[in-house]
Amino acid sequence: MLGPPGAGKGTQATLIAENLKIPQISSGDLFRDHQDRDTELGRLARSYMKDGVLVPDKVTITMVMDWIEQNTGVGGFLLDGFPRTIAQAKALDQALADSGGIDLAIYVNVPETELVHRLSGRLVCSKCKTQYHTDFAPPSEPCICDKCITELNQRDDDKPEAIKKRFQVYQEETAPLIDYYQVLGRLREVNGVGSIEKIGERMLKALH
Ligand code: ADP
Ligand code: ADP
Ligand code: ZN
């Protein structure tokens, strides 16, 4: 899943993984999990994430490759938010060379004004990590997770300064991947504006 911050990658990745019965991982969630457990990697990642810049390739690649190794042989998997640089994409190609690389990169296209609105209203369950939105996907009780009755939080990097920085980083480091996968014939672009259900249908269509 490829796309700018707030495009709906996490929301859709969860739905698609359930639908296709395959494991999915968000590199951002992996980092946040390390932070919650206060591991060395978590402490290292925190300083970058807080400012909205990318965690260095070397540590990111090692972390995601570990996850992939533990999740192969189950009929496929879905990556959300990785790769995010050309170096990461090349490392992934290399790791999956025997099986011909990834099948598809889904590029979720959403205009920037909509992204700002989505990020500034995003709420995340501190326990089960379900995503909500104050206006677009509100929980039944304000600030409480429907699934596990736990408090919802705003992410540090969803504050205005970090949002601006993340868009800049996206343009410079991640947007070039659109061309990268286009050239390989692996890119599918999906319009990411509309209801969550509608976009989910578009994604499944693109995948099939
Ligand atoms: P969003 O989906 O809103 O763009 P993520 O949860 O995917 O945010 O990522 C949050 C932060 O985690 C990023 O700003 C970056 O600091 C770090 N991160 C996540 N994935 C990667 C990656 N593939 N490479 C480097 N840093 C990453
Ligand atoms: P990403 O992982 O690409 O950063 P998320 O899936 O976390 O994006 O979505 C960002 C925010 O936008 C969340 O608060 C989510 O509830 C909300 N959102 C997701 N999809 C839609 C949609 N189709 N319309 C409106 N808001 C959405
Ligand atoms: Zn929850």
CSV table of C-alpha atoms and ligand atoms in Angstrom, one decimal:
chain,number,residue,atom,x,y,z
A,1,MET,CA,0.0,0.0,0.0
A,2,LEU,CA,1.6,3.2,-1.2
A,3,GLY,CA,0.3,6.7,-0.7
A,4,PRO,CA,0.7,9.9,1.3
A,5,PRO,CA,0.1,10.2,5.1
A,6,GLY,CA,-3.6,10.0,5.8
A,7,ALA,CA,-4.5,8.3,2.4
A,8,GLY,CA,-6.3,5.5,4.3
A,9,LYS,CA,-3.6,2.9,3.9
A,10,GLY,CA,-4.0,1.5,7.4
A,11,THR,CA,-7.8,1.6,7.3
A,12,GLN,CA,-7.9,-0.3,4.0
A,13,ALA,CA,-5.0,-2.7,4.8
A,14,THR,CA,-7.0,-4.1,7.7
A,15,LEU,CA,-10.1,-4.6,5.6
A,16,ILE,CA,-8.3,-6.2,2.7
A,17,ALA,CA,-6.2,-8.5,4.9
A,18,GLU,CA,-9.4,-9.7,6.6
A,19,ASN,CA,-11.1,-10.2,3.2
A,20,LEU,CA,-8.1,-12.1,1.6
A,21,LYS,CA,-7.3,-13.9,4.9
A,22,ILE,CA,-3.6,-12.9,4.7
A,23,PRO,CA,-1.4,-11.3,7.4
A,24,GLN,CA,-0.7,-7.5,7.1
A,25,ILE,CA,1.8,-5.3,8.7
A,26,SER,CA,2.2,-1.5,9.0
A,27,SER,CA,5.8,-0.4,9.4
A,28,GLY,CA,4.5,2.5,11.5
A,29,ASP,CA,2.6,0.2,13.8
A,30,LEU,CA,5.8,-2.0,14.2
A,31,PHE,CA,7.7,1.1,15.3
A,32,ARG,CA,5.0,2.2,17.6
A,33,ASP,CA,4.8,-1.3,19.1
A,34,HIS,CA,8.6,-1.1,19.8
A,35,GLN,CA,8.0,2.3,21.5
A,36,ASP,CA,5.3,0.9,23.7
A,37,ARG,CA,7.6,-1.9,24.8
A,38,ASP,CA,10.4,0.7,25.1
A,39,THR,CA,12.9,-1.4,23.2
A,40,GLU,CA,16.2,0.0,21.8
A,41,LEU,CA,14.7,0.2,18.3
A,42,GLY,CA,11.6,2.0,19.7
A,43,ARG,CA,13.7,4.6,21.4
A,44,LEU,CA,15.7,5.1,18.3
A,45,ALA,CA,12.6,5.5,16.1
A,46,ARG,CA,10.9,7.9,18.4
A,47,SER,CA,13.1,10.8,17.7
A,48,TYR,CA,12.5,10.5,13.9
A,49,MET,CA,8.8,9.8,14.1
A,50,LYS,CA,8.0,12.7,16.4
A,51,ASP,CA,9.4,15.1,13.8
A,52,GLY,CA,7.7,13.4,10.9
A,53,VAL,CA,10.9,12.3,9.2
A,54,LEU,CA,11.8,8.7,8.1
A,55,VAL,CA,13.6,6.3,10.3
A,56,PRO,CA,16.9,5.3,8.6
A,57,ASP,CA,16.6,2.7,5.9
A,58,LYS,CA,18.9,0.2,7.5
A,59,VAL,CA,16.9,-0.3,10.7
A,60,THR,CA,13.6,-0.1,8.9
A,61,ILE,CA,14.6,-2.8,6.4
A,62,THR,CA,15.9,-5.1,9.1
A,63,MET,CA,12.7,-4.8,11.1
A,64,VAL,CA,10.3,-5.4,8.2
A,65,MET,CA,12.4,-8.3,6.7
A,66,ASP,CA,12.2,-10.0,10.1
A,67,TRP,CA,8.5,-9.7,10.0
A,68,ILE,CA,8.3,-11.1,6.4
A,69,GLU,CA,10.5,-14.0,7.3
A,70,GLN,CA,8.1,-14.9,10.1
A,71,ASN,CA,5.1,-14.5,7.8
A,72,THR,CA,6.0,-16.3,4.5
A,73,GLY,CA,4.4,-19.5,3.4
A,74,VAL,CA,0.9,-18.4,4.4
A,75,GLY,CA,-0.4,-17.5,0.9
A,76,GLY,CA,0.8,-13.9,0.7
A,77,PHE,CA,1.0,-10.8,2.8
A,78,LEU,CA,0.2,-7.1,2.7
A,79,LEU,CA,2.6,-4.3,3.5
A,80,ASP,CA,1.3,-0.9,4.6
A,81,GLY,CA,3.8,1.9,4.6
A,82,PHE,CA,6.7,-0.1,3.4
A,83,PRO,CA,8.7,0.4,1.2
A,84,ARG,CA,8.9,4.2,1.5
A,85,THR,CA,12.2,4.9,-0.2
A,86,ILE,CA,13.8,3.5,-3.4
A,87,ALA,CA,16.5,1.8,-1.2
A,88,GLN,CA,13.7,0.0,0.7
A,89,ALA,CA,12.0,-1.1,-2.5
A,90,LYS,CA,15.2,-2.5,-3.9
A,91,ALA,CA,15.9,-4.4,-0.6
A,92,LEU,CA,12.4,-5.8,-0.8
A,93,ASP,CA,12.9,-6.9,-4.5
A,94,GLN,CA,16.1,-8.6,-3.5
A,95,ALA,CA,14.5,-10.4,-0.6
A,96,LEU,CA,11.6,-11.6,-2.7
A,97,ALA,CA,13.7,-12.3,-5.8
A,98,ASP,CA,12.9,-16.1,-5.7
A,99,SER,CA,9.2,-15.5,-5.9
A,100,GLY,CA,9.4,-12.7,-8.5
A,101,GLY,CA,9.0,-9.7,-6.1
A,102,ILE,CA,5.8,-8.2,-4.9
A,103,ASP,CA,2.7,-8.8,-7.0
A,104,LEU,CA,1.2,-5.3,-6.9
A,105,ALA,CA,1.7,-1.9,-5.4
A,106,ILE,CA,-1.6,-0.1,-4.7
A,107,TYR,CA,-1.2,3.6,-4.9
A,108,VAL,CA,-3.9,5.4,-2.9
A,109,ASN,CA,-4.4,8.8,-4.4
A,110,VAL,CA,-6.0,11.5,-2.2
A,111,PRO,CA,-5.6,15.3,-2.6
A,112,GLU,CA,-3.7,17.2,0.0
A,113,THR,CA,-6.5,19.3,1.5
A,114,GLU,CA,-8.5,16.1,2.2
A,115,LEU,CA,-5.3,14.6,3.8
A,116,VAL,CA,-4.9,17.4,6.3
A,117,HIS,CA,-8.5,17.1,7.4
A,118,ARG,CA,-8.1,13.3,7.8
A,119,LEU,CA,-4.8,13.5,9.8
A,120,SER,CA,-5.9,16.3,12.1
A,121,GLY,CA,-9.0,14.4,13.1
A,122,ARG,CA,-7.4,10.9,13.4
A,123,LEU,CA,-7.8,9.0,16.6
A,124,VAL,CA,-6.1,5.7,17.4
A,125,CYS,CA,-7.1,3.1,20.0
A,126,SER,CA,-4.1,2.8,22.4
A,127,LYS,CA,-4.8,-0.9,22.8
A,128,CYS,CA,-6.1,-2.6,19.6
A,129,LYS,CA,-4.8,0.2,17.2
A,130,THR,CA,-8.2,0.6,15.4
A,131,GLN,CA,-8.3,4.0,13.5
A,132,TYR,CA,-11.2,6.4,14.0
A,133,HIS,CA,-11.8,10.0,12.9
A,134,THR,CA,-13.6,12.7,14.8
A,135,ASP,CA,-15.8,13.6,11.7
A,136,PHE,CA,-15.5,10.7,9.2
A,137,ALA,CA,-15.4,7.6,11.4
A,138,PRO,CA,-16.4,8.6,14.9
A,139,PRO,CA,-16.5,6.1,17.7
A,140,SER,CA,-20.0,5.5,19.3
A,141,GLU,CA,-18.7,7.1,22.6
A,142,PRO,CA,-16.4,10.2,22.2
A,143,CYS,CA,-12.8,9.1,22.5
A,144,ILE,CA,-13.5,5.5,23.5
A,145,CYS,CA,-12.8,2.5,21.2
A,146,ASP,CA,-15.9,0.6,20.1
A,147,LYS,CA,-14.1,-2.7,20.1
A,148,CYS,CA,-12.2,-2.8,23.4
A,149,ILE,CA,-13.6,0.2,25.4
A,150,THR,CA,-10.1,1.7,25.7
A,151,GLU,CA,-9.1,5.4,25.4
A,152,LEU,CA,-8.4,6.8,21.9
A,153,ASN,CA,-5.3,9.0,21.4
A,154,GLN,CA,-4.1,11.5,18.9
A,155,ARG,CA,-0.6,10.6,17.5
A,156,ASP,CA,2.2,13.1,18.2
A,157,ASP,CA,3.0,13.2,14.5
A,158,ASP,CA,-0.6,14.2,13.6
A,159,LYS,CA,0.0,17.7,15.0
A,160,PRO,CA,0.2,20.5,12.4
A,161,GLU,CA,4.0,21.0,12.2
A,162,ALA,CA,4.7,17.3,11.9
A,163,ILE,CA,2.0,16.9,9.3
A,164,LYS,CA,3.7,19.5,7.1
A,165,LYS,CA,7.0,17.8,7.4
A,166,ARG,CA,5.6,14.4,6.6
A,167,PHE,CA,4.0,15.7,3.3
A,168,GLN,CA,7.4,17.2,2.3
A,169,VAL,CA,9.2,13.9,3.2
A,170,TYR,CA,6.5,12.0,1.2
A,171,GLN,CA,7.1,14.1,-1.9
A,172,GLU,CA,10.8,13.8,-1.8
A,173,GLU,CA,11.4,10.2,-0.7
A,174,THR,CA,8.3,8.2,-1.3
A,175,ALA,CA,6.5,9.6,-4.3
A,176,PRO,CA,9.3,8.4,-6.6
A,177,LEU,CA,8.1,4.9,-5.9
A,178,ILE,CA,5.1,5.5,-8.0
A,179,ASP,CA,7.3,5.6,-11.1
A,180,TYR,CA,9.4,2.8,-9.8
A,181,TYR,CA,6.5,0.4,-9.7
A,182,GLN,CA,4.9,1.8,-12.8
A,183,VAL,CA,8.0,0.9,-14.8
A,184,LEU,CA,7.9,-2.6,-13.4
A,185,GLY,CA,4.3,-2.9,-14.5
A,186,ARG,CA,3.2,-3.5,-10.9
A,187,LEU,CA,1.4,-0.2,-10.1
A,188,ARG,CA,-2.4,0.0,-9.6
A,189,GLU,CA,-3.8,3.5,-8.8
A,190,VAL,CA,-7.0,3.7,-6.7
A,191,ASN,CA,-9.0,6.8,-6.1
A,192,GLY,CA,-8.9,7.2,-2.3
A,193,VAL,CA,-11.7,9.7,-2.0
A,194,GLY,CA,-15.1,8.4,-1.0
A,195,SER,CA,-16.6,6.2,1.6
A,196,ILE,CA,-14.3,3.6,3.3
A,197,GLU,CA,-16.6,0.8,1.9
A,198,LYS,CA,-16.5,2.2,-1.7
A,199,ILE,CA,-12.7,2.5,-1.6
A,200,GLY,CA,-12.4,-1.0,-0.3
A,201,GLU,CA,-14.4,-2.3,-3.3
A,202,ARG,CA,-12.1,-0.4,-5.6
A,203,MET,CA,-9.0,-1.9,-4.0
A,204,LEU,CA,-10.3,-5.5,-4.2
A,205,LYS,CA,-11.2,-4.9,-7.9
A,206,ALA,CA,-7.7,-3.6,-8.5
A,207,LEU,CA,-6.2,-6.6,-6.7
A,208,HIS,CA,-8.2,-9.2,-8.6
B,1,ADP,P1,1.1,7.3,8.0
B,1,ADP,O1,0.4,6.0,7.6
B,1,ADP,O2,0.2,8.3,8.7
B,1,ADP,O3,1.9,8.0,7.0
B,1,ADP,P2,2.9,5.6,9.5
B,1,ADP,O4,2.3,5.1,10.7
B,1,ADP,O5,3.0,4.7,8.3
B,1,ADP,O6,2.2,7.0,9.1
B,1,ADP,O7,4.4,6.1,9.8
B,1,ADP,C1,4.6,6.9,10.9
B,1,ADP,C2,6.1,7.2,11.0
B,1,ADP,O8,6.8,6.0,11.2
B,1,ADP,C3,6.7,7.9,9.7
B,1,ADP,O9,6.6,9.3,9.7
B,1,ADP,C4,8.2,7.5,9.9
B,1,ADP,O10,8.9,8.3,10.9
B,1,ADP,C5,8.1,6.1,10.4
B,1,ADP,N1,8.0,5.0,9.4
B,1,ADP,C6,7.0,4.2,9.1
B,1,ADP,N2,7.2,3.4,8.0
B,1,ADP,C7,8.5,3.8,7.6
B,1,ADP,C8,9.4,3.3,6.6
B,1,ADP,N3,9.0,2.4,5.7
B,1,ADP,N4,10.6,3.9,6.5
B,1,ADP,C9,11.0,4.9,7.4
B,1,ADP,N5,10.2,5.3,8.4
B,1,ADP,C10,9.0,4.8,8.5
B,2,ADP,P1,-2.8,6.2,6.5
B,2,ADP,O1,-2.5,4.8,7.1
B,2,ADP,O2,-2.7,6.2,5.0
B,2,ADP,O3,-2.0,7.3,7.1
B,2,ADP,P2,-5.4,6.0,7.9
B,2,ADP,O4,-6.0,4.7,7.4
B,2,ADP,O5,-4.8,6.0,9.2
B,2,ADP,O6,-4.3,6.5,6.8
B,2,ADP,O7,-6.5,7.1,7.8
B,2,ADP,C1,-6.3,8.5,8.2
B,2,ADP,C2,-7.5,9.0,8.9
B,2,ADP,O8,-8.5,9.2,7.9
B,2,ADP,C3,-8.1,8.1,10.0
B,2,ADP,O9,-8.6,8.9,11.0
B,2,ADP,C4,-9.2,7.4,9.3
B,2,ADP,O10,-10.3,7.0,10.2
B,2,ADP,C5,-9.7,8.4,8.2
B,2,ADP,N1,-10.2,7.8,7.0
B,2,ADP,C6,-9.7,6.6,6.4
B,2,ADP,N2,-10.4,6.4,5.2
B,2,ADP,C7,-11.2,7.4,5.1
B,2,ADP,C8,-12.2,7.8,4.0
B,2,ADP,N3,-12.4,7.0,3.0
B,2,ADP,N4,-12.8,8.9,4.2
B,2,ADP,C9,-12.6,9.7,5.3
B,2,ADP,N5,-11.8,9.5,6.3
B,2,ADP,C10,-11.1,8.3,6.2
B,3,ZN,ZN,-9.5,-0.7,20.7
